[in-house]
Amino acid sequence: MKLSLATLEHMFSQDHRLRVFNDTVPAGILVISIDDGRMVFSNRFFNEVLEVDTASILGHGWQELFVDHEERNRILEVFAEQGEVRNFELRLRRRDGRQIWGLASMSEIPIEEEGLLLFAFVDITALKEAEAELRALADHDALTGLLSLRRFRQEIERAKARAERHASRFAVMFIDLDRFKAINDTLGHEAGDLVLKEAARRLRESIRSADTAARIGGDEFVVLAEGITPELAEAIAERIVASIGRVFLLPHGTACIGASVGIALHPDHGADPLALVKAADRAMYTVKRASRGAVAFAGR
């Protein structure tokens, strides 16, 4: 004969071995009724991490705990296929609405005829946050906040795939700051860093919101602009030159620099992303040798 929910709750709250679980196991433990998904027991760690108390959740459906119900459905699918779940990453919702990351396992409790699941998880929120910080560091330049060269390479490969799929153009702009070395030599590297950060801010303001900007070297930047015409690419590059050309206000004086910009278009100047960056770089050096503070297209 199956036990009632109240009897099961009493059993799990009074059993001495389960009280040991409640007091000592450094993992969240939840017992769930297979029949209707109602929660039967939760241990102390579970309650502390999710900021709930046992009395407030018993009898409620465990689906209330999930941030994403697709994750709940997936863990049930894995359990149905394999008879257990091991090391499944998912997000759970705390009482205050914030989410935590858990590394969960699930198996059936061998109590005859009762149909219960043991759901256990460890809190890996700190690990996930650290991973996100590392990804952000890898994807962004620490000084300016622009994308890193590594991330830019990924973005240009994706842009190539989209352009070929939709038969559209994209532009790569290579920007080098003029007279920047003199800032470091005369005013010091701290002033140079301030100029770089301000130049990056002006660069972001000069391009479209959908465009991508990255810092790839000391005073070298690149811009990826998709769905663009040569005329619009030139107009954006000229905005960059004009913006960088304005006076930079520093704590102990001012600085005047400029920007030289080379532009390469896909597919006009090549299909390979790396070749396009090199073509834009060569066009930029054409400007450097001729006049500085101007724009040039590859192949001209």
PDB file of C-alpha atoms in Angstrom:
ATOM      1  CA  MET A   1       0.000   0.000   0.000  1.00  0.00           C
ATOM      2  CA  LYS A   2       1.401   3.417  -0.940  1.00  0.00           C
ATOM      3  CA  LEU A   3       2.080   5.901   1.829  1.00  0.00           C
ATOM      4  CA  SER A   4       0.415   9.286   1.918  1.00  0.00           C
ATOM      5  CA  LEU A   5       2.396  12.455   1.245  1.00  0.00           C
ATOM      6  CA  ALA A   6       2.059  13.478   4.887  1.00  0.00           C
ATOM      7  CA  THR A   7       3.421  10.101   6.017  1.00  0.00           C
ATOM      8  CA  LEU A   8       6.373  10.385   3.655  1.00  0.00           C
ATOM      9  CA  GLU A   9       7.131  13.890   4.877  1.00  0.00           C
ATOM     10  CA  HIS A  10       7.039  12.662   8.474  1.00  0.00           C
ATOM     11  CA  MET A  11       9.274   9.700   7.662  1.00  0.00           C
ATOM     12  CA  PHE A  12      11.931  11.866   6.033  1.00  0.00           C
ATOM     13  CA  SER A  13      11.861  14.439   8.818  1.00  0.00           C
ATOM     14  CA  GLN A  14      12.107  11.892  11.651  1.00  0.00           C
ATOM     15  CA  ASP A  15      14.484   9.237  10.284  1.00  0.00           C
ATOM     16  CA  HIS A  16      17.819   9.590  12.126  1.00  0.00           C
ATOM     17  CA  ARG A  17      19.936   8.810   9.052  1.00  0.00           C
ATOM     18  CA  LEU A  18      18.188  11.506   7.068  1.00  0.00           C
ATOM     19  CA  ARG A  19      18.715  13.965   9.899  1.00  0.00           C
ATOM     20  CA  VAL A  20      22.459  13.257   9.540  1.00  0.00           C
ATOM     21  CA  PHE A  21      22.121  14.110   5.851  1.00  0.00           C
ATOM     22  CA  ASN A  22      20.300  17.265   6.836  1.00  0.00           C
ATOM     23  CA  ASP A  23      23.100  18.379   9.141  1.00  0.00           C
ATOM     24  CA  THR A  24      26.315  17.288   7.435  1.00  0.00           C
ATOM     25  CA  VAL A  25      26.128  16.696   3.667  1.00  0.00           C
ATOM     26  CA  PRO A  26      27.580  19.721   1.771  1.00  0.00           C
ATOM     27  CA  ALA A  27      25.124  19.313  -1.091  1.00  0.00           C
ATOM     28  CA  GLY A  28      21.509  20.194  -1.685  1.00  0.00           C
ATOM     29  CA  ILE A  29      19.274  17.154  -1.236  1.00  0.00           C
ATOM     30  CA  LEU A  30      15.678  17.068  -2.432  1.00  0.00           C
ATOM     31  CA  VAL A  31      13.298  14.121  -2.432  1.00  0.00           C
ATOM     32  CA  ILE A  32      10.537  14.252  -5.056  1.00  0.00           C
ATOM     33  CA  SER A  33       7.432  12.186  -5.643  1.00  0.00           C
ATOM     34  CA  ILE A  34       7.611  10.597  -9.094  1.00  0.00           C
ATOM     35  CA  ASP A  35       3.814  10.548  -9.378  1.00  0.00           C
ATOM     36  CA  ASP A  36       3.165  14.280  -9.215  1.00  0.00           C
ATOM     37  CA  GLY A  37       6.543  16.006  -8.828  1.00  0.00           C
ATOM     38  CA  ARG A  38       5.783  17.272  -5.334  1.00  0.00           C
ATOM     39  CA  MET A  39       8.688  17.884  -2.968  1.00  0.00           C
ATOM     40  CA  VAL A  40       8.781  15.535   0.031  1.00  0.00           C
ATOM     41  CA  PHE A  41      12.040  16.411   1.781  1.00  0.00           C
ATOM     42  CA  SER A  42      14.830  18.986   1.579  1.00  0.00           C
ATOM     43  CA  ASN A  43      18.006  19.107   3.634  1.00  0.00           C
ATOM     44  CA  ARG A  44      19.612  22.055   5.381  1.00  0.00           C
ATOM     45  CA  PHE A  45      22.128  22.833   2.637  1.00  0.00           C
ATOM     46  CA  PHE A  46      19.342  22.913   0.048  1.00  0.00           C
ATOM     47  CA  ASN A  47      17.318  25.301   2.193  1.00  0.00           C
ATOM     48  CA  GLU A  48      20.258  27.605   2.884  1.00  0.00           C
ATOM     49  CA  VAL A  49      21.415  27.882  -0.721  1.00  0.00           C
ATOM     50  CA  LEU A  50      17.924  28.542  -2.098  1.00  0.00           C
ATOM     51  CA  GLU A  51      16.896  30.599   0.963  1.00  0.00           C
ATOM     52  CA  VAL A  52      13.793  28.528   1.658  1.00  0.00           C
ATOM     53  CA  ASP A  53      12.566  26.479   4.580  1.00  0.00           C
ATOM     54  CA  THR A  54      11.290  22.936   4.356  1.00  0.00           C
ATOM     55  CA  ALA A  55       7.759  23.790   5.525  1.00  0.00           C
ATOM     56  CA  SER A  56       7.319  26.385   2.764  1.00  0.00           C
ATOM     57  CA  ILE A  57       8.168  24.060  -0.141  1.00  0.00           C
ATOM     58  CA  LEU A  58       6.868  20.619   0.883  1.00  0.00           C
ATOM     59  CA  GLY A  59       3.876  19.647  -1.183  1.00  0.00           C
ATOM     60  CA  HIS A  60       4.783  22.090  -3.952  1.00  0.00           C
ATOM     61  CA  GLY A  61       5.913  21.005  -7.413  1.00  0.00           C
ATOM     62  CA  TRP A  62       9.655  20.986  -7.923  1.00  0.00           C
ATOM     63  CA  GLN A  63       9.232  22.697 -11.304  1.00  0.00           C
ATOM     64  CA  GLU A  64       8.895  25.950  -9.337  1.00  0.00           C
ATOM     65  CA  LEU A  65      12.626  25.766  -8.592  1.00  0.00           C
ATOM     66  CA  PHE A  66      13.842  25.938 -12.186  1.00  0.00           C
ATOM     67  CA  VAL A  67      14.840  29.119 -13.997  1.00  0.00           C
ATOM     68  CA  ASP A  68      14.429  27.372 -17.354  1.00  0.00           C
ATOM     69  CA  HIS A  69      11.786  24.661 -17.633  1.00  0.00           C
ATOM     70  CA  GLU A  70      13.601  23.313 -20.687  1.00  0.00           C
ATOM     71  CA  GLU A  71      16.434  22.336 -18.357  1.00  0.00           C
ATOM     72  CA  ARG A  72      13.946  20.499 -16.139  1.00  0.00           C
ATOM     73  CA  ASN A  73      12.489  18.697 -19.147  1.00  0.00           C
ATOM     74  CA  ARG A  74      15.967  17.760 -20.330  1.00  0.00           C
ATOM     75  CA  ILE A  75      17.028  16.305 -16.990  1.00  0.00           C
ATOM     76  CA  LEU A  76      13.828  14.216 -16.969  1.00  0.00           C
ATOM     77  CA  GLU A  77      14.569  13.027 -20.509  1.00  0.00           C
ATOM     78  CA  VAL A  78      18.063  11.954 -19.491  1.00  0.00           C
ATOM     79  CA  PHE A  79      16.639  10.158 -16.444  1.00  0.00           C
ATOM     80  CA  ALA A  80      14.048   8.363 -18.594  1.00  0.00           C
ATOM     81  CA  GLU A  81      16.736   7.254 -21.065  1.00  0.00           C
ATOM     82  CA  GLN A  82      19.462   6.260 -18.610  1.00  0.00           C
ATOM     83  CA  GLY A  83      17.707   5.595 -15.305  1.00  0.00           C
ATOM     84  CA  GLU A  84      19.867   8.196 -13.573  1.00  0.00           C
ATOM     85  CA  VAL A  85      21.446  11.608 -14.107  1.00  0.00           C
ATOM     86  CA  ARG A  86      25.031  12.548 -13.358  1.00  0.00           C
ATOM     87  CA  ASN A  87      26.721  15.985 -13.422  1.00  0.00           C
ATOM     88  CA  PHE A  88      23.947  17.933 -15.128  1.00  0.00           C
ATOM     89  CA  GLU A  89      24.424  21.713 -15.097  1.00  0.00           C
ATOM     90  CA  LEU A  90      21.267  23.714 -14.495  1.00  0.00           C
ATOM     91  CA  ARG A  91      19.963  26.916 -12.947  1.00  0.00           C
ATOM     92  CA  LEU A  92      17.736  27.075  -9.886  1.00  0.00           C
ATOM     93  CA  ARG A  93      15.737  30.036  -8.605  1.00  0.00           C
ATOM     94  CA  ARG A  94      16.190  31.386  -5.106  1.00  0.00           C
ATOM     95  CA  ARG A  95      13.306  32.795  -3.117  1.00  0.00           C
ATOM     96  CA  ASP A  96      14.445  36.374  -3.891  1.00  0.00           C
ATOM     97  CA  GLY A  97      14.312  35.617  -7.632  1.00  0.00           C
ATOM     98  CA  ARG A  98      18.064  35.418  -8.191  1.00  0.00           C
ATOM     99  CA  GLN A  99      19.448  32.341  -9.871  1.00  0.00           C
ATOM    100  CA  ILE A 100      22.197  29.950  -8.875  1.00  0.00           C
ATOM    101  CA  TRP A 101      24.040  27.353 -10.912  1.00  0.00           C
ATOM    102  CA  GLY A 102      23.953  23.765  -9.708  1.00  0.00           C
ATOM    103  CA  LEU A 103      25.747  20.595 -10.778  1.00  0.00           C
ATOM    104  CA  ALA A 104      22.990  18.042 -10.287  1.00  0.00           C
ATOM    105  CA  SER A 105      22.531  14.297 -10.112  1.00  0.00           C
ATOM    106  CA  MET A 106      19.294  12.348  -9.824  1.00  0.00           C
ATOM    107  CA  SER A 107      18.357   8.737  -9.142  1.00  0.00           C
ATOM    108  CA  GLU A 108      15.400   6.730  -7.903  1.00  0.00           C
ATOM    109  CA  ILE A 109      15.216   5.940  -4.177  1.00  0.00           C
ATOM    110  CA  PRO A 110      14.801   2.165  -3.700  1.00  0.00           C
ATOM    111  CA  ILE A 111      11.758   2.293  -1.410  1.00  0.00           C
ATOM    112  CA  GLU A 112       9.300  -0.334  -2.516  1.00  0.00           C
ATOM    113  CA  GLU A 113       6.227   1.015  -4.293  1.00  0.00           C
ATOM    114  CA  GLU A 114       6.787   4.593  -3.215  1.00  0.00           C
ATOM    115  CA  GLY A 115       8.186   6.074  -6.457  1.00  0.00           C
ATOM    116  CA  LEU A 116      10.608   8.685  -5.140  1.00  0.00           C
ATOM    117  CA  LEU A 117      13.493  10.553  -6.763  1.00  0.00           C
ATOM    118  CA  LEU A 118      16.616  11.778  -5.011  1.00  0.00           C
ATOM    119  CA  PHE A 119      17.760  15.065  -6.543  1.00  0.00           C
ATOM    120  CA  ALA A 120      21.146  16.319  -5.339  1.00  0.00           C
ATOM    121  CA  PHE A 121      23.238  19.289  -6.402  1.00  0.00           C
ATOM    122  CA  VAL A 122      26.323  21.256  -5.471  1.00  0.00           C
ATOM    123  CA  ASP A 123      26.402  25.023  -5.847  1.00  0.00           C
ATOM    124  CA  ILE A 124      28.748  25.958  -8.720  1.00  0.00           C
ATOM    125  CA  THR A 125      27.639  29.596  -9.021  1.00  0.00           C
ATOM    126  CA  ALA A 126      31.062  30.961  -8.040  1.00  0.00           C
ATOM    127  CA  LEU A 127      32.726  28.706 -10.625  1.00  0.00           C
ATOM    128  CA  LYS A 128      30.336  29.857 -13.352  1.00  0.00           C
ATOM    129  CA  GLU A 129      30.932  33.505 -12.467  1.00  0.00           C
ATOM    130  CA  ALA A 130      34.692  32.959 -12.570  1.00  0.00           C
ATOM    131  CA  GLU A 131      34.371  31.277 -15.975  1.00  0.00           C
ATOM    132  CA  ALA A 132      32.333  34.234 -17.249  1.00  0.00           C
ATOM    133  CA  GLU A 133      34.990  36.660 -15.988  1.00  0.00           C
ATOM    134  CA  LEU A 134      37.734  34.685 -17.722  1.00  0.00           C
ATOM    135  CA  ARG A 135      35.739  34.666 -20.969  1.00  0.00           C
ATOM    136  CA  ALA A 136      35.249  38.411 -20.684  1.00  0.00           C
ATOM    137  CA  LEU A 137      38.980  38.911 -20.140  1.00  0.00           C
ATOM    138  CA  ALA A 138      39.769  36.735 -23.141  1.00  0.00           C
ATOM    139  CA  ASP A 139      37.179  38.473 -25.310  1.00  0.00           C
ATOM    140  CA  HIS A 140      37.953  42.081 -24.377  1.00  0.00           C
ATOM    141  CA  ASP A 141      40.936  44.361 -24.198  1.00  0.00           C
ATOM    142  CA  ALA A 142      41.594  45.128 -20.536  1.00  0.00           C
ATOM    143  CA  LEU A 143      42.464  48.804 -21.073  1.00  0.00           C
ATOM    144  CA  THR A 144      39.821  49.988 -23.545  1.00  0.00           C
ATOM    145  CA  GLY A 145      37.010  47.450 -23.164  1.00  0.00           C
ATOM    146  CA  LEU A 146      36.969  46.880 -26.917  1.00  0.00           C
ATOM    147  CA  LEU A 147      37.021  43.348 -28.287  1.00  0.00           C
ATOM    148  CA  SER A 148      40.299  41.451 -28.279  1.00  0.00           C
ATOM    149  CA  LEU A 149      42.058  40.215 -31.417  1.00  0.00           C
ATOM    150  CA  ARG A 150      40.984  36.666 -30.549  1.00  0.00           C
ATOM    151  CA  ARG A 151      37.316  37.626 -30.396  1.00  0.00           C
ATOM    152  CA  PHE A 152      37.598  39.820 -33.506  1.00  0.00           C
ATOM    153  CA  ARG A 153      38.846  36.830 -35.484  1.00  0.00           C
ATOM    154  CA  GLN A 154      35.765  34.896 -34.427  1.00  0.00           C
ATOM    155  CA  GLU A 155      33.465  37.774 -35.390  1.00  0.00           C
ATOM    156  CA  ILE A 156      34.980  38.238 -38.833  1.00  0.00           C
ATOM    157  CA  GLU A 157      34.622  34.509 -39.587  1.00  0.00           C
ATOM    158  CA  ARG A 158      30.944  34.746 -38.665  1.00  0.00           C
ATOM    159  CA  ALA A 159      30.572  37.873 -40.776  1.00  0.00           C
ATOM    160  CA  LYS A 160      32.069  36.045 -43.744  1.00  0.00           C
ATOM    161  CA  ALA A 161      29.557  33.206 -43.365  1.00  0.00           C
ATOM    162  CA  ARG A 162      26.632  35.653 -43.156  1.00  0.00           C
ATOM    163  CA  ALA A 163      27.873  37.680 -46.133  1.00  0.00           C
ATOM    164  CA  GLU A 164      28.212  34.593 -48.310  1.00  0.00           C
ATOM    165  CA  ARG A 165      24.818  33.319 -47.230  1.00  0.00           C
ATOM    166  CA  HIS A 166      23.071  36.615 -48.019  1.00  0.00           C
ATOM    167  CA  ALA A 167      25.341  37.808 -50.866  1.00  0.00           C
ATOM    168  CA  SER A 168      26.167  40.986 -48.965  1.00  0.00           C
ATOM    169  CA  ARG A 169      29.288  43.066 -48.303  1.00  0.00           C
ATOM    170  CA  PHE A 170      31.225  43.777 -45.160  1.00  0.00           C
ATOM    171  CA  ALA A 171      34.132  46.104 -44.523  1.00  0.00           C
ATOM    172  CA  VAL A 172      37.267  45.790 -42.430  1.00  0.00           C
ATOM    173  CA  MET A 173      38.805  49.091 -41.320  1.00  0.00           C
ATOM    174  CA  PHE A 174      42.344  49.167 -39.957  1.00  0.00           C
ATOM    175  CA  ILE A 175      43.033  52.222 -37.780  1.00  0.00           C
ATOM    176  CA  ASP A 176      46.441  53.355 -36.571  1.00  0.00           C
ATOM    177  CA  LEU A 177      46.871  56.364 -34.307  1.00  0.00           C
ATOM    178  CA  ASP A 178      49.190  59.050 -35.679  1.00  0.00           C
ATOM    179  CA  ARG A 179      51.841  60.611 -33.405  1.00  0.00           C
ATOM    180  CA  PHE A 180      50.821  58.399 -30.470  1.00  0.00           C
ATOM    181  CA  LYS A 181      54.397  57.373 -29.637  1.00  0.00           C
ATOM    182  CA  ALA A 182      55.174  61.013 -28.870  1.00  0.00           C
ATOM    183  CA  ILE A 183      52.499  60.982 -26.143  1.00  0.00           C
ATOM    184  CA  ASN A 184      54.207  58.121 -24.330  1.00  0.00           C
ATOM    185  CA  ASP A 185      57.665  59.643 -24.845  1.00  0.00           C
ATOM    186  CA  THR A 186      56.802  63.143 -23.606  1.00  0.00           C
ATOM    187  CA  LEU A 187      53.878  62.710 -21.209  1.00  0.00           C
ATOM    188  CA  GLY A 188      54.401  59.138 -19.987  1.00  0.00           C
ATOM    189  CA  HIS A 189      52.555  55.839 -20.300  1.00  0.00           C
ATOM    190  CA  GLU A 190      49.781  56.868 -17.898  1.00  0.00           C
ATOM    191  CA  ALA A 191      48.854  59.711 -20.222  1.00  0.00           C
ATOM    192  CA  GLY A 192      49.178  57.320 -23.152  1.00  0.00           C
ATOM    193  CA  ASP A 193      46.701  54.941 -21.535  1.00  0.00           C
ATOM    194  CA  LEU A 194      44.227  57.784 -21.014  1.00  0.00           C
ATOM    195  CA  VAL A 195      44.534  58.721 -24.689  1.00  0.00           C
ATOM    196  CA  LEU A 196      43.969  55.119 -25.764  1.00  0.00           C
ATOM    197  CA  LYS A 197      40.847  54.805 -23.606  1.00  0.00           C
ATOM    198  CA  GLU A 198      39.447  58.070 -24.944  1.00  0.00           C
ATOM    199  CA  ALA A 199      40.324  57.119 -28.519  1.00  0.00           C
ATOM    200  CA  ALA A 200      38.445  53.834 -28.041  1.00  0.00           C
ATOM    201  CA  ARG A 201      35.424  55.721 -26.717  1.00  0.00           C
ATOM    202  CA  ARG A 202      35.456  58.063 -29.720  1.00  0.00           C
ATOM    203  CA  LEU A 203      35.849  55.085 -32.034  1.00  0.00           C
ATOM    204  CA  ARG A 204      32.740  53.448 -30.579  1.00  0.00           C
ATOM    205  CA  GLU A 205      30.804  56.706 -30.998  1.00  0.00           C
ATOM    206  CA  SER A 206      31.883  57.050 -34.639  1.00  0.00           C
ATOM    207  CA  ILE A 207      30.684  53.646 -35.840  1.00  0.00           C
ATOM    208  CA  ARG A 208      27.191  52.196 -36.048  1.00  0.00           C
ATOM    209  CA  SER A 209      25.715  50.325 -33.091  1.00  0.00           C
ATOM    210  CA  ALA A 210      25.841  47.045 -35.042  1.00  0.00           C
ATOM    211  CA  ASP A 211      29.512  47.459 -35.990  1.00  0.00           C
ATOM    212  CA  THR A 212      32.314  45.741 -34.084  1.00  0.00           C
ATOM    213  CA  ALA A 213      35.462  47.469 -32.821  1.00  0.00           C
ATOM    214  CA  ALA A 214      38.592  45.796 -31.434  1.00  0.00           C
ATOM    215  CA  ARG A 215      42.021  46.800 -30.218  1.00  0.00           C
ATOM    216  CA  ILE A 216      44.620  44.510 -31.751  1.00  0.00           C
ATOM    217  CA  GLY A 217      47.875  46.164 -30.768  1.00  0.00           C
ATOM    218  CA  GLY A 218      49.379  49.084 -28.891  1.00  0.00           C
ATOM    219  CA  ASP A 219      47.756  51.878 -30.918  1.00  0.00           C
ATOM    220  CA  GLU A 220      46.084  49.769 -33.602  1.00  0.00           C
ATOM    221  CA  PHE A 221      42.366  49.156 -33.896  1.00  0.00           C
ATOM    222  CA  VAL A 222      40.058  47.385 -36.335  1.00  0.00           C
ATOM    223  CA  VAL A 223      36.391  47.805 -37.153  1.00  0.00           C
ATOM    224  CA  LEU A 224      34.081  45.246 -38.747  1.00  0.00           C
ATOM    225  CA  ALA A 225      31.058  46.748 -40.492  1.00  0.00           C
ATOM    226  CA  GLU A 226      28.511  44.414 -42.093  1.00  0.00           C
ATOM    227  CA  GLY A 227      25.841  45.117 -44.708  1.00  0.00           C
ATOM    228  CA  ILE A 228      27.677  48.157 -46.011  1.00  0.00           C
ATOM    229  CA  THR A 229      28.443  50.023 -49.227  1.00  0.00           C
ATOM    230  CA  PRO A 230      31.839  51.495 -50.112  1.00  0.00           C
ATOM    231  CA  GLU A 231      30.384  54.982 -49.728  1.00  0.00           C
ATOM    232  CA  LEU A 232      29.063  54.305 -46.228  1.00  0.00           C
ATOM    233  CA  ALA A 233      32.306  52.605 -45.199  1.00  0.00           C
ATOM    234  CA  GLU A 234      34.238  55.683 -46.313  1.00  0.00           C
ATOM    235  CA  ALA A 235      31.841  57.991 -44.437  1.00  0.00           C
ATOM    236  CA  ILE A 236      32.268  55.998 -41.203  1.00  0.00           C
ATOM    237  CA  ALA A 237      36.058  56.008 -41.599  1.00  0.00           C
ATOM    238  CA  GLU A 238      36.066  59.767 -42.111  1.00  0.00           C
ATOM    239  CA  ARG A 239      34.001  60.184 -38.927  1.00  0.00           C
ATOM    240  CA  ILE A 240      36.633  58.153 -37.084  1.00  0.00           C
ATOM    241  CA  VAL A 241      39.436  60.352 -38.455  1.00  0.00           C
ATOM    242  CA  ALA A 242      37.600  63.551 -37.502  1.00  0.00           C
ATOM    243  CA  SER A 243      36.772  62.328 -33.996  1.00  0.00           C
ATOM    244  CA  ILE A 244      40.283  61.091 -33.197  1.00  0.00           C
ATOM    245  CA  GLY A 245      41.675  64.343 -34.582  1.00  0.00           C
ATOM    246  CA  ARG A 246      40.029  66.467 -31.879  1.00  0.00           C
ATOM    247  CA  VAL A 247      42.156  67.628 -28.954  1.00  0.00           C
ATOM    248  CA  PHE A 248      42.518  65.191 -26.030  1.00  0.00           C
ATOM    249  CA  LEU A 249      42.171  66.777 -22.608  1.00  0.00           C
ATOM    250  CA  LEU A 250      44.494  65.247 -20.014  1.00  0.00           C
ATOM    251  CA  PRO A 251      44.914  65.935 -16.270  1.00  0.00           C
ATOM    252  CA  HIS A 252      48.117  67.899 -16.892  1.00  0.00           C
ATOM    253  CA  GLY A 253      47.671  69.263 -20.366  1.00  0.00           C
ATOM    254  CA  THR A 254      46.389  68.352 -23.796  1.00  0.00           C
ATOM    255  CA  ALA A 255      47.390  66.003 -26.582  1.00  0.00           C
ATOM    256  CA  CYS A 256      46.867  66.103 -30.315  1.00  0.00           C
ATOM    257  CA  ILE A 257      47.000  62.935 -32.374  1.00  0.00           C
ATOM    258  CA  GLY A 258      45.337  61.690 -35.522  1.00  0.00           C
ATOM    259  CA  ALA A 259      44.184  58.489 -37.174  1.00  0.00           C
ATOM    260  CA  SER A 260      44.998  56.847 -40.485  1.00  0.00           C
ATOM    261  CA  VAL A 261      42.413  54.368 -41.769  1.00  0.00           C
ATOM    262  CA  GLY A 262      42.643  51.642 -44.397  1.00  0.00           C
ATOM    263  CA  ILE A 263      39.500  49.905 -45.706  1.00  0.00           C
ATOM    264  CA  ALA A 264      39.111  46.488 -47.337  1.00  0.00           C
ATOM    265  CA  LEU A 265      35.786  45.164 -48.576  1.00  0.00           C
ATOM    266  CA  HIS A 266      34.500  41.608 -48.825  1.00  0.00           C
ATOM    267  CA  PRO A 267      34.281  40.250 -51.474  1.00  0.00           C
ATOM    268  CA  ASP A 268      35.847  43.107 -53.491  1.00  0.00           C
ATOM    269  CA  HIS A 269      39.309  42.829 -51.952  1.00  0.00           C
ATOM    270  CA  GLY A 270      39.300  39.163 -51.053  1.00  0.00           C
ATOM    271  CA  ALA A 271      37.292  36.355 -49.489  1.00  0.00           C
ATOM    272  CA  ASP A 272      39.681  35.272 -46.741  1.00  0.00           C
ATOM    273  CA  PRO A 273      39.198  37.224 -43.464  1.00  0.00           C
ATOM    274  CA  LEU A 274      42.912  37.341 -42.639  1.00  0.00           C
ATOM    275  CA  ALA A 275      43.709  38.550 -46.157  1.00  0.00           C
ATOM    276  CA  LEU A 276      41.145  41.334 -45.752  1.00  0.00           C
ATOM    277  CA  VAL A 277      42.741  42.518 -42.503  1.00  0.00           C
ATOM    278  CA  LYS A 278      46.153  42.552 -44.207  1.00  0.00           C
ATOM    279  CA  ALA A 279      44.719  44.442 -47.184  1.00  0.00           C
ATOM    280  CA  ALA A 280      43.206  47.061 -44.859  1.00  0.00           C
ATOM    281  CA  ASP A 281      46.540  47.277 -43.021  1.00  0.00           C
ATOM    282  CA  ARG A 282      48.415  47.910 -46.289  1.00  0.00           C
ATOM    283  CA  ALA A 283      45.872  50.578 -47.262  1.00  0.00           C
ATOM    284  CA  MET A 284      46.389  52.254 -43.875  1.00  0.00           C
ATOM    285  CA  TYR A 285      50.162  52.383 -44.436  1.00  0.00           C
ATOM    286  CA  THR A 286      49.523  53.986 -47.805  1.00  0.00           C
ATOM    287  CA  VAL A 287      47.830  56.818 -45.901  1.00  0.00           C
ATOM    288  CA  LYS A 288      50.672  56.964 -43.364  1.00  0.00           C
ATOM    289  CA  ARG A 289      53.279  57.395 -46.086  1.00  0.00           C
ATOM    290  CA  ALA A 290      51.260  59.982 -48.005  1.00  0.00           C
ATOM    291  CA  SER A 291      49.663  62.365 -45.546  1.00  0.00           C
ATOM    292  CA  ARG A 292      48.299  60.756 -42.355  1.00  0.00           C
ATOM    293  CA  GLY A 293      44.881  61.617 -40.937  1.00  0.00           C
ATOM    294  CA  ALA A 294      43.046  60.296 -43.979  1.00  0.00           C
ATOM    295  CA  VAL A 295      41.271  57.253 -45.450  1.00  0.00           C
ATOM    296  CA  ALA A 296      42.287  54.868 -48.239  1.00  0.00           C
ATOM    297  CA  PHE A 297      40.750  51.769 -49.796  1.00  0.00           C
ATOM    298  CA  ALA A 298      42.731  48.634 -50.511  1.00  0.00           C
ATOM    299  CA  GLY A 299      43.986  48.414 -54.075  1.00  0.00           C
ATOM    300  CA  ARG A 300      43.864  52.137 -54.744  1.00  0.00           C
TER     301      ARG A 300
END
